[in-house]
Each structure stands twice: as C-alpha cells, then as structure tokens.
Tab-separated table of N, CA, C and O in Angstrom:
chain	number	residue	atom	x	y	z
V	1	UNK	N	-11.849	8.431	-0.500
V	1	UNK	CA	-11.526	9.320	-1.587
V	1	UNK	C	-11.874	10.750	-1.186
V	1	UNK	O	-12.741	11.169	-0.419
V	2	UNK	N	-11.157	11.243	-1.758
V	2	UNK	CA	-11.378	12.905	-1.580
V	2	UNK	C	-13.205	13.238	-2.100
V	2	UNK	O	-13.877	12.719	-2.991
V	3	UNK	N	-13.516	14.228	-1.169
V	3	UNK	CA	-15.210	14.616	-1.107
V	3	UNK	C	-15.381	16.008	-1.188
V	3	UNK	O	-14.714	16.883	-0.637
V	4	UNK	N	-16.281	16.109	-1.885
V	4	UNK	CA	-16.795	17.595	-2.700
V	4	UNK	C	-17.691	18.092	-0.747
V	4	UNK	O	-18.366	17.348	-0.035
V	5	UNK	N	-17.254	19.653	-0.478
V	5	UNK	CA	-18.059	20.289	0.536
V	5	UNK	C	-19.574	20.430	0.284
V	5	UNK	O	-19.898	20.965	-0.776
V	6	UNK	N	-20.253	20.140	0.877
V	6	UNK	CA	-21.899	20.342	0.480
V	6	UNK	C	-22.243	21.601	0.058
V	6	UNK	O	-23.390	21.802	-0.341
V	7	UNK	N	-21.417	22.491	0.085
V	7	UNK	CA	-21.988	24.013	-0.292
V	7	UNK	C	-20.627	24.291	-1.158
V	7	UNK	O	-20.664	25.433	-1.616
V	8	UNK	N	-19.659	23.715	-1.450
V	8	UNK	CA	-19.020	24.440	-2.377
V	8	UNK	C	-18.411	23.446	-3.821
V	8	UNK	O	-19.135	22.473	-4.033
V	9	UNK	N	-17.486	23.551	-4.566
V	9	UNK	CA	-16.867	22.785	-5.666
V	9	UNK	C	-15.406	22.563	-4.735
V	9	UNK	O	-14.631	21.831	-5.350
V	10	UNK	N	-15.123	22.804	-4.044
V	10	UNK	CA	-13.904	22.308	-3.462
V	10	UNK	C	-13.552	21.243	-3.012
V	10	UNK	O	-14.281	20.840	-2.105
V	11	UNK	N	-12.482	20.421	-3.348
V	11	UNK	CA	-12.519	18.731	-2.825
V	11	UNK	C	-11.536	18.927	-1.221
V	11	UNK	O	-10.439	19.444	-1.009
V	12	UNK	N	-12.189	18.483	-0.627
V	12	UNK	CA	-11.579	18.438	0.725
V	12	UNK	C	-10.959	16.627	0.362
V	12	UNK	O	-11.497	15.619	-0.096
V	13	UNK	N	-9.444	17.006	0.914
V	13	UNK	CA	-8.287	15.728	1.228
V	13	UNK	C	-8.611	15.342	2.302
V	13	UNK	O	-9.012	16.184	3.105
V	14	UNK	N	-8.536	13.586	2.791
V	14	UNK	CA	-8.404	14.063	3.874
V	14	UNK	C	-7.131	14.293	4.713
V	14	UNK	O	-6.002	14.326	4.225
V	15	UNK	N	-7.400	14.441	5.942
V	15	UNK	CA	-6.358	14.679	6.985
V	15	UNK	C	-5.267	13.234	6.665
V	15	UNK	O	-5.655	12.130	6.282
V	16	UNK	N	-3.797	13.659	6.962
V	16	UNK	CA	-2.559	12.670	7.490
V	16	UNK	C	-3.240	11.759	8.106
V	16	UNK	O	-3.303	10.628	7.623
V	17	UNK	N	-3.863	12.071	9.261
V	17	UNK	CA	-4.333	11.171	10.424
V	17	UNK	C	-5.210	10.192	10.247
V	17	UNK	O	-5.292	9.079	10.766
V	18	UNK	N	-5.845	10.727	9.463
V	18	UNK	CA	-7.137	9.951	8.745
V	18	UNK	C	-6.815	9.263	8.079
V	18	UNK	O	-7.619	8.357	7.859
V	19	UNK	N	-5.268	9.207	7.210
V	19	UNK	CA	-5.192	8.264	5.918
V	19	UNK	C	-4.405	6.874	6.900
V	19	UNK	O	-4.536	5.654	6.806
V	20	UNK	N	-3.881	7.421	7.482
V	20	UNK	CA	-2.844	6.668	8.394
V	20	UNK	C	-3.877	5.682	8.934
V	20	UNK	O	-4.082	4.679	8.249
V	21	UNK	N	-4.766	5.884	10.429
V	21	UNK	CA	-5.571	5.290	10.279
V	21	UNK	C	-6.527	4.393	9.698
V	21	UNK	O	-6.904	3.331	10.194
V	22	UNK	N	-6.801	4.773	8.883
V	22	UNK	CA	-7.489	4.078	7.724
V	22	UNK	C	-6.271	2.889	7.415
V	22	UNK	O	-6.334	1.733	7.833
V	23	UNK	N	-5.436	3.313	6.794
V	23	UNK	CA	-4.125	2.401	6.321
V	23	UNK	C	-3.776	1.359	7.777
V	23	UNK	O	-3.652	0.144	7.623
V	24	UNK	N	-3.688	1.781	8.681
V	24	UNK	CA	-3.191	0.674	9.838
V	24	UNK	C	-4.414	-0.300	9.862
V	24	UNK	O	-4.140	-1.469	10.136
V	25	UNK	N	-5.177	-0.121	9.719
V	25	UNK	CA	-6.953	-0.565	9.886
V	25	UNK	C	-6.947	-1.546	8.877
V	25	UNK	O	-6.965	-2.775	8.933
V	26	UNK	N	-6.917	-0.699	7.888
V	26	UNK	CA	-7.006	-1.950	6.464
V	26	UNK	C	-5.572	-3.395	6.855
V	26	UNK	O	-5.903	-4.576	6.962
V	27	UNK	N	-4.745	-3.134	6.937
V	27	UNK	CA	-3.505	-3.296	7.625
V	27	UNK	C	-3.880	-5.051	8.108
V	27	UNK	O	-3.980	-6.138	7.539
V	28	UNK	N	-3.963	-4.662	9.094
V	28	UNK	CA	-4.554	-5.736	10.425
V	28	UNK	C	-5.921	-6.554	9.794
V	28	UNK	O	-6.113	-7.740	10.060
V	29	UNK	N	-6.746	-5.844	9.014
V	29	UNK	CA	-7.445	-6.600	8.187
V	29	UNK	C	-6.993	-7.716	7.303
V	29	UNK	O	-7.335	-8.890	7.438
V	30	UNK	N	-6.059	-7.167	6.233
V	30	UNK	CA	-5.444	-7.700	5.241
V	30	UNK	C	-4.997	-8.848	5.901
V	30	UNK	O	-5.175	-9.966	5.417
V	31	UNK	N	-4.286	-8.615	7.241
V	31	UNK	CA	-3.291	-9.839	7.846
V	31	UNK	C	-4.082	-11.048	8.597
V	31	UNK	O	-3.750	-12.210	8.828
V	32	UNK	N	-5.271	-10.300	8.887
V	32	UNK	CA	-6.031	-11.474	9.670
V	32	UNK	C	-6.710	-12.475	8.243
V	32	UNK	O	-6.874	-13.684	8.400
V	33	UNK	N	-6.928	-12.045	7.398
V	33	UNK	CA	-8.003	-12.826	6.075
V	33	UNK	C	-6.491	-13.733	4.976
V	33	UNK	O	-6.618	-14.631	4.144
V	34	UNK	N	-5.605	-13.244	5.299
V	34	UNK	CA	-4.260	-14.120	4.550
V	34	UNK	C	-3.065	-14.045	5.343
V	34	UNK	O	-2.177	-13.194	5.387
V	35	UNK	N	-3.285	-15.424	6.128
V	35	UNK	CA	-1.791	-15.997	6.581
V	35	UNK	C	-0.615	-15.788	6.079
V	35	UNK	O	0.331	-15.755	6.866
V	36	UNK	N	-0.345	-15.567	4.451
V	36	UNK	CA	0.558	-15.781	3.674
V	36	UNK	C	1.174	-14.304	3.775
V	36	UNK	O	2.296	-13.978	3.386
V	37	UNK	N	0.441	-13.670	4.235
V	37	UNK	CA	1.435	-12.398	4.461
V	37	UNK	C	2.108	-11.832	5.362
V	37	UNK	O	1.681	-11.364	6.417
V	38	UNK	N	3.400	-11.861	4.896
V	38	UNK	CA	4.624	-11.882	5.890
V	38	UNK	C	4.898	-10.165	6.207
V	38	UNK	O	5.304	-9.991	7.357
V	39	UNK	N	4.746	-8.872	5.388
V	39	UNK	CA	4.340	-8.098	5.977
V	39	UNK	C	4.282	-6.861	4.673
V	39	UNK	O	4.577	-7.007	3.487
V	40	UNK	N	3.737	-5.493	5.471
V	40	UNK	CA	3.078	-4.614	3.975
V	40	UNK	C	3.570	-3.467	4.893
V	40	UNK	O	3.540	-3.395	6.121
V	41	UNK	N	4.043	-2.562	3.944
V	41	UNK	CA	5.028	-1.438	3.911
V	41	UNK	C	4.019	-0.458	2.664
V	41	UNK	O	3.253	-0.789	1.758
V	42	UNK	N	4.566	1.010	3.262
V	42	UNK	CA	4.226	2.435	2.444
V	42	UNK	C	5.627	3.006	2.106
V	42	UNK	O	6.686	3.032	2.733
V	43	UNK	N	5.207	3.500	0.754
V	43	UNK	CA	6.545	4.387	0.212
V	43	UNK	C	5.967	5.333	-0.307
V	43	UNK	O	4.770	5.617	-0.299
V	44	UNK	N	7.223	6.068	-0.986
V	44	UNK	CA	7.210	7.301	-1.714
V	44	UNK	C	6.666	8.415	-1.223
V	44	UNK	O	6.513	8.218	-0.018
V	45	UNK	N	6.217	9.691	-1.569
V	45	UNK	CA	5.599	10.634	-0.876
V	45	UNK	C	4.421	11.142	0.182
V	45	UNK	O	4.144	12.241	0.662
V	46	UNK	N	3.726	9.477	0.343
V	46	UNK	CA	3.536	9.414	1.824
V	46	UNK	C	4.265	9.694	3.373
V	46	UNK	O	3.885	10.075	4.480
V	47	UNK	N	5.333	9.331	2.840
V	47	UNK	CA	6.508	8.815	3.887
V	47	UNK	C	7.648	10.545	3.628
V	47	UNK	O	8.856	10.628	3.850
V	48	UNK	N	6.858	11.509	3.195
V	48	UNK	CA	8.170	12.610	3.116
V	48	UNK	C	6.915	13.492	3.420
V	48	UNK	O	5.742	13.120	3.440
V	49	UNK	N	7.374	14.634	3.632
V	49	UNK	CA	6.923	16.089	4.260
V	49	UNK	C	6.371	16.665	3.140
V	49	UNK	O	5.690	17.670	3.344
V	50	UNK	N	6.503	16.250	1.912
V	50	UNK	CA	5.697	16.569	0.377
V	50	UNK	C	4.230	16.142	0.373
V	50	UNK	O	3.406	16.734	-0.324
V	51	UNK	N	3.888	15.029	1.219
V	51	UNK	CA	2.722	14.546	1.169
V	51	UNK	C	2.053	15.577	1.569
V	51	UNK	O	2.362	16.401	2.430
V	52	UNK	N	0.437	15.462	0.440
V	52	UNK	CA	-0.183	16.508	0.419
V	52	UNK	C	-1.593	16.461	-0.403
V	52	UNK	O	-1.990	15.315	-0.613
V	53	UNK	N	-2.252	17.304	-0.803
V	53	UNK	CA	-3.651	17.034	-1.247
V	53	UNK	C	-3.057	16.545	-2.708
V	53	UNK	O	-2.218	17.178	-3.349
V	54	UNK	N	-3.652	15.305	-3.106
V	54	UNK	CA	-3.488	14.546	-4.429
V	54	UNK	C	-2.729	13.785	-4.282
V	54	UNK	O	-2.424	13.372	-5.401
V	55	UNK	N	-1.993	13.127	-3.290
V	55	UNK	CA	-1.055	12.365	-2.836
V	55	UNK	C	-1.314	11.147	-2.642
V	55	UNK	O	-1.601	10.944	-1.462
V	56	UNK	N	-1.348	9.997	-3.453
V	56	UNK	CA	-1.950	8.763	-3.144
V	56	UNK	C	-1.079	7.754	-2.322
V	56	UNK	O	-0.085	8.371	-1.941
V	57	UNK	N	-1.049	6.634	-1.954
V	57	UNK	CA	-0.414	5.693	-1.321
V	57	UNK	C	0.093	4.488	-1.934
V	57	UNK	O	-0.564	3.696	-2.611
V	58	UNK	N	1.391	4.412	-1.621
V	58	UNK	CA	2.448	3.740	-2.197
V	58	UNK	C	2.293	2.531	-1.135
V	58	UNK	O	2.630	2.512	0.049
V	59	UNK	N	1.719	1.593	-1.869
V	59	UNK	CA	1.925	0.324	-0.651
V	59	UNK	C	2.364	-0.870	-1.762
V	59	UNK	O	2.115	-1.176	-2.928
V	60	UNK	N	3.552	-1.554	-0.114
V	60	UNK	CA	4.001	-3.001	-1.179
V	60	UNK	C	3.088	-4.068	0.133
V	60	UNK	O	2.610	-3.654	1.189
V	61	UNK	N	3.084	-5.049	-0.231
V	61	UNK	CA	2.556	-6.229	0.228
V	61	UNK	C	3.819	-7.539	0.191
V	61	UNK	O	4.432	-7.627	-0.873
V	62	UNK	N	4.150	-8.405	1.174
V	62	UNK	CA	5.303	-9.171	1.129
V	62	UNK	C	4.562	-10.838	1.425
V	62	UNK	O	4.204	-11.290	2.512
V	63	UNK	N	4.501	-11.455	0.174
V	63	UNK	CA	3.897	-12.636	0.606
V	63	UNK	C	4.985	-13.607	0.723
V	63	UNK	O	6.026	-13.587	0.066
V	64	UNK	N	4.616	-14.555	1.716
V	64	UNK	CA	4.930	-16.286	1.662
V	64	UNK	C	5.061	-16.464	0.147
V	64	UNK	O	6.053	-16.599	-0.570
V	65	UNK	N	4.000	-16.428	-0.066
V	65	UNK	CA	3.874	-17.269	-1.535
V	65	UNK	C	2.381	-16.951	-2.046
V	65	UNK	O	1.455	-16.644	-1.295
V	66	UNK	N	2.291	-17.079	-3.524
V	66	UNK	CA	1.120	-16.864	-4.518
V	66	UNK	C	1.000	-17.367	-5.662
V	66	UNK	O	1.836	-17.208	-6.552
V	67	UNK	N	-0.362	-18.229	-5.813
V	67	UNK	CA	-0.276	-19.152	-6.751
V	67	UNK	C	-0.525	-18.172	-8.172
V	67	UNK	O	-0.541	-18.589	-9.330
V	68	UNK	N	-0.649	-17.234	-7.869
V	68	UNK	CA	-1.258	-15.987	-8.937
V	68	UNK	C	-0.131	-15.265	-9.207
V	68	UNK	O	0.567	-14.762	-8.326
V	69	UNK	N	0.161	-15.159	-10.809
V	69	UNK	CA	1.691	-13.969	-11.216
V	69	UNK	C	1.043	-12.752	-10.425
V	69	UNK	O	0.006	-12.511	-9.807
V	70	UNK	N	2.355	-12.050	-10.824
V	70	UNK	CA	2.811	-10.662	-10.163
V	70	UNK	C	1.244	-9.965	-10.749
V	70	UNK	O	0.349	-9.587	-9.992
V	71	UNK	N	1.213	-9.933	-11.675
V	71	UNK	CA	0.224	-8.645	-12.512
V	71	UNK	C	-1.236	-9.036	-12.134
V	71	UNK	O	-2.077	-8.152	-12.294
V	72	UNK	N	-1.534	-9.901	-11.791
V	72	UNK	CA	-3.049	-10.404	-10.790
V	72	UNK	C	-3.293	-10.389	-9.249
V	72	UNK	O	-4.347	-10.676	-8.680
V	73	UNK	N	-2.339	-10.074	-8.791
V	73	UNK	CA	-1.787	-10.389	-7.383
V	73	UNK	C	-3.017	-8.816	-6.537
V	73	UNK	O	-3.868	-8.914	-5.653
V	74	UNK	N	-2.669	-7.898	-7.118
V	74	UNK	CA	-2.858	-7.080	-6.355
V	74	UNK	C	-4.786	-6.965	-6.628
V	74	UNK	O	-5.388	-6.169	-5.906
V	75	UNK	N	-5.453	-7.648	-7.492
V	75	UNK	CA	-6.898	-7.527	-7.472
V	75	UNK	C	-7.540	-7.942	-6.014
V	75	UNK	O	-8.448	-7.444	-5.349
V	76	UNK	N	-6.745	-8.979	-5.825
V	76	UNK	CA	-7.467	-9.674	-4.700
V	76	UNK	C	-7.384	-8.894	-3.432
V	76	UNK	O	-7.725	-9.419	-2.372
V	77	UNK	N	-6.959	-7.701	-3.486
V	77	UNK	CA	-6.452	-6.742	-2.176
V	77	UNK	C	-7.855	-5.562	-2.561
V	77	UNK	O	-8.005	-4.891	-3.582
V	78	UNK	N	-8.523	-5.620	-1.630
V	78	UNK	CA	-9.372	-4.787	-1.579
V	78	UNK	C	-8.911	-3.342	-0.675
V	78	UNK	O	-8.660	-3.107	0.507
V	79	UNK	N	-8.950	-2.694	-1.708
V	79	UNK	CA	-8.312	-0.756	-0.940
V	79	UNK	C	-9.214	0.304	-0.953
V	79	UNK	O	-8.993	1.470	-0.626
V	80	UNK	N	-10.836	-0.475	-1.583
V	80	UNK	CA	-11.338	0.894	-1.573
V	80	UNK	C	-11.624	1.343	-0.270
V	80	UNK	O	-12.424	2.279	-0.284
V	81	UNK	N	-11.146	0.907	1.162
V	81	UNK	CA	-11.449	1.592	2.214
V	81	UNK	C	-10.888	2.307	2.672
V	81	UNK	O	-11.239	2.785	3.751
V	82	UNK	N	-9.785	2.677	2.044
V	82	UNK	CA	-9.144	3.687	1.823
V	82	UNK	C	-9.199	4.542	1.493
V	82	UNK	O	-9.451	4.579	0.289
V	83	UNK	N	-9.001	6.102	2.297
V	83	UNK	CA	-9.659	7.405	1.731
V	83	UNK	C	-9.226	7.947	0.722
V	83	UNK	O	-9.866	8.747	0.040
V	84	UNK	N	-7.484	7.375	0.400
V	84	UNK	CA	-7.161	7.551	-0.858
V	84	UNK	C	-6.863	6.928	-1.856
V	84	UNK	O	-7.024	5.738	-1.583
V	85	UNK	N	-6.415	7.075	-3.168
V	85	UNK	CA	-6.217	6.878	-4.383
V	85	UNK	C	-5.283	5.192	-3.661
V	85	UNK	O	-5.293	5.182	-2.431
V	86	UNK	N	-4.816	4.367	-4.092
V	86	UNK	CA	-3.559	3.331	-3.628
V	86	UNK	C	-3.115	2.591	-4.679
V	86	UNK	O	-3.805	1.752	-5.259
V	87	UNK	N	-1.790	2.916	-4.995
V	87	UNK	CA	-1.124	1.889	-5.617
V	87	UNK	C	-0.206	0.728	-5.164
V	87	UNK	O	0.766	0.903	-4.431
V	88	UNK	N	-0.588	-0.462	-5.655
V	88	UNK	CA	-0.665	-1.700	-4.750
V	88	UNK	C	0.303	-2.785	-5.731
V	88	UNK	O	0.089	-3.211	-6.866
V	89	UNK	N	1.472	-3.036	-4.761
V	89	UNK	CA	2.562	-4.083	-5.591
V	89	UNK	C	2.542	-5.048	-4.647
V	89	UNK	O	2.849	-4.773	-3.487
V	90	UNK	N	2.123	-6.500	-5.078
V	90	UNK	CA	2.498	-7.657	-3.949
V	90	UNK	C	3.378	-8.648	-4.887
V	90	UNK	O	3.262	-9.163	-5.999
V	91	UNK	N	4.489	-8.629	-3.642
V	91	UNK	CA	5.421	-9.412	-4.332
V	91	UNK	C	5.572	-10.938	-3.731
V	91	UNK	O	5.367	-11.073	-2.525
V	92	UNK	N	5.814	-11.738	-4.272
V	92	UNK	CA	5.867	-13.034	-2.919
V	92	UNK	C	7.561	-12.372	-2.454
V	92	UNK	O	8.230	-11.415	-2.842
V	93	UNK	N	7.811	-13.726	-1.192
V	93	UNK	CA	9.370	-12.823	-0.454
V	93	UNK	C	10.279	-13.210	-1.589
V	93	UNK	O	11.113	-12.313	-1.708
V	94	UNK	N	10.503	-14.316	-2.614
V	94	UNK	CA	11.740	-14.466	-2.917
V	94	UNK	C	11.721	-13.480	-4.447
V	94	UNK	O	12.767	-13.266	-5.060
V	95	UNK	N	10.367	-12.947	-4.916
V	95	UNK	CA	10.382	-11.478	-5.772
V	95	UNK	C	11.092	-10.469	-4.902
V	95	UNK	O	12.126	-10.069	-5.437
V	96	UNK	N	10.857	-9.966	-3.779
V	96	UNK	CA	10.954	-9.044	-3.213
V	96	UNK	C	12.362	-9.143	-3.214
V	96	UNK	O	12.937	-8.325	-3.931
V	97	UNK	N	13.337	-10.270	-2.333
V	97	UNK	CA	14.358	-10.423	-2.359
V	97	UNK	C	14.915	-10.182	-3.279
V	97	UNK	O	15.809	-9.379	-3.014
V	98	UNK	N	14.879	-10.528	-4.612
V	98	UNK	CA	15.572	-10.559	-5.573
V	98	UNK	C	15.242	-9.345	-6.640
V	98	UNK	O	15.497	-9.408	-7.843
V	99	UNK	N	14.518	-8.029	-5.849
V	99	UNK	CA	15.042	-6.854	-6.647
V	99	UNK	C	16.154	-6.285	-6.852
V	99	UNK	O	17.055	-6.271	-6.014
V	100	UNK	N	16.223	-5.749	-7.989
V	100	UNK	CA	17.422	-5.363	-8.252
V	100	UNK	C	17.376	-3.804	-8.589
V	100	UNK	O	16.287	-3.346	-8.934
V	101	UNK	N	18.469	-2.968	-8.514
V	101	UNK	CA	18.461	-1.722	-9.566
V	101	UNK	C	18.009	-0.567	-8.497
V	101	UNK	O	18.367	-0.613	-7.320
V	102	UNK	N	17.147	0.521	-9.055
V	102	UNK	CA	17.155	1.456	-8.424
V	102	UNK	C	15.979	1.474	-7.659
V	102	UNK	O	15.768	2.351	-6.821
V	103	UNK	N	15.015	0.337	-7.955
V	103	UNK	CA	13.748	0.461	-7.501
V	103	UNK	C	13.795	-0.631	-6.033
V	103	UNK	O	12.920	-0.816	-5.187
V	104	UNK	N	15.104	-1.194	-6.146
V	104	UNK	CA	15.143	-1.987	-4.681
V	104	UNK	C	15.952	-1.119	-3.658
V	104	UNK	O	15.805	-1.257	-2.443
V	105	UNK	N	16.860	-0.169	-4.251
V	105	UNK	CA	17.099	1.042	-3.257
V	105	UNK	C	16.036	1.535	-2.790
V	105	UNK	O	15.764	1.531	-1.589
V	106	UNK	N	15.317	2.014	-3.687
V	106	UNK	CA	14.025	3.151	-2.754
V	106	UNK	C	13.436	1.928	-2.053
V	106	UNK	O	12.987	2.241	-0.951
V	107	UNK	N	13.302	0.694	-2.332
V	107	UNK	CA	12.205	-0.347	-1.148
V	107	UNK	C	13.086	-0.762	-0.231
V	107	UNK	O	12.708	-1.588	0.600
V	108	UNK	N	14.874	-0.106	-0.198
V	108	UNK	CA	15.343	-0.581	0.880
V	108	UNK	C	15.692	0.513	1.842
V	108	UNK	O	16.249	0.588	2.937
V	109	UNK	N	15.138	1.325	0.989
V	109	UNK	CA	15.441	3.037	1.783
V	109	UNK	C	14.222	3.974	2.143
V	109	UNK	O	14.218	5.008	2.812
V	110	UNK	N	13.308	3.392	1.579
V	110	UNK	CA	11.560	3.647	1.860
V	110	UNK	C	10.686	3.519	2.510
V	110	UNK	O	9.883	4.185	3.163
V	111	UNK	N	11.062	1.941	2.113
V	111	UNK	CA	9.522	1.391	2.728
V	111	UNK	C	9.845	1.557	4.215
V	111	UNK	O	10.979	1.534	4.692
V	112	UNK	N	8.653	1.733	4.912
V	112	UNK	CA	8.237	2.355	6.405
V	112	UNK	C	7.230	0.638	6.293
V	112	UNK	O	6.465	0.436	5.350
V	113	UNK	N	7.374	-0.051	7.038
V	113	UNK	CA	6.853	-1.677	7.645
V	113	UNK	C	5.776	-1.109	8.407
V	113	UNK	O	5.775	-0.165	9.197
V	114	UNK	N	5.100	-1.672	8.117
V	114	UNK	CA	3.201	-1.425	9.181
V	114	UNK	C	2.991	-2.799	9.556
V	114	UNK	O	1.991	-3.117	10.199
C-alpha cells in the first residue's frame, strides 16, 4: 500500500516496477498453493499509460473449477502482498467462457495473461 514519507504528509505510490513485481511474485505463489488454476490476468488501467498514483489492480483469476459461488471465491486469494489497492474476480473456465456483453470485450481485449 501506498506509505506516508517519514518527514512529510505525502503518500509515496509505489513505482510500475515494484507493483509488477510484486504481482508476478504473488502470481507464481497463487499457482503453486492451487492446482485448479488454469491462469490470472490484469486489466484496466494498469495495462494503459494512465496508470498512475491511486491506480489499483484489476486482476481476474481463471479456475478449473470451485466448489465456492462467484461472490466467495475471491476471499480465499490473499493480496495483501501487494503494494496496491486489488480488485479480484475468479471465475471458474466455463464462467469465464460464457461472458457475455461488454464486459467480455474488455476481458477479451484486456486482459494481459501472467
């Protein structure tokens, strides 16, 4: 998370590099502790030249399968090691498949695969 300077009120972001990192890291984590995941992608203004201080992370998650609905799914994903804010959608594959509308354009025109 963003951190106050020891001498001032200013929140220092951190660096691109740093979030990225962090994100590939958690990444390879996530995949080694659940087999069932077939693979996890970033969207939205991460992924554009807008990204910037206050900019949180758009991540989907693509499972095999989950005995847990959609709206519980994402507790079990631990992100606070993440330096930033993360919003977290895990879909199993045949959810994912079967989006529809405008929100499966942007996940078919977005998502960047890690």
């Amino acid at each position: 998370m963003p951190v106050r300077s020891l001498n001032s009120s200013v929140l220092k972001w951190p660096r691109r590099e740093e979030v990225e990192e962090a994100l590939l890291s958690w990444v390879e984590k996530e995949k080694r502790k659940n087999p069932d995941i077939l693979r996890i992608g970033v969207f939205g203004s991460y992924n554009t030249p807008l990204w910037g201080a206050g900019s949180d992370l758009d991540v989907v998650v693509v499972l095999r399968r989950s005995p847990y609905p959609f709206w519980e799914r994402s507790r079990y994903f631990n992100t606070m090691s993440l330096p930033v804010p993360v919003d977290l959608l895990v879909y199993t594959e045949e959810e994912f498949e079967k989006l529809e509308g405008r929100f499966a354009q942007v996940m078919q025109k977005e998502v960047r695969w890690l």
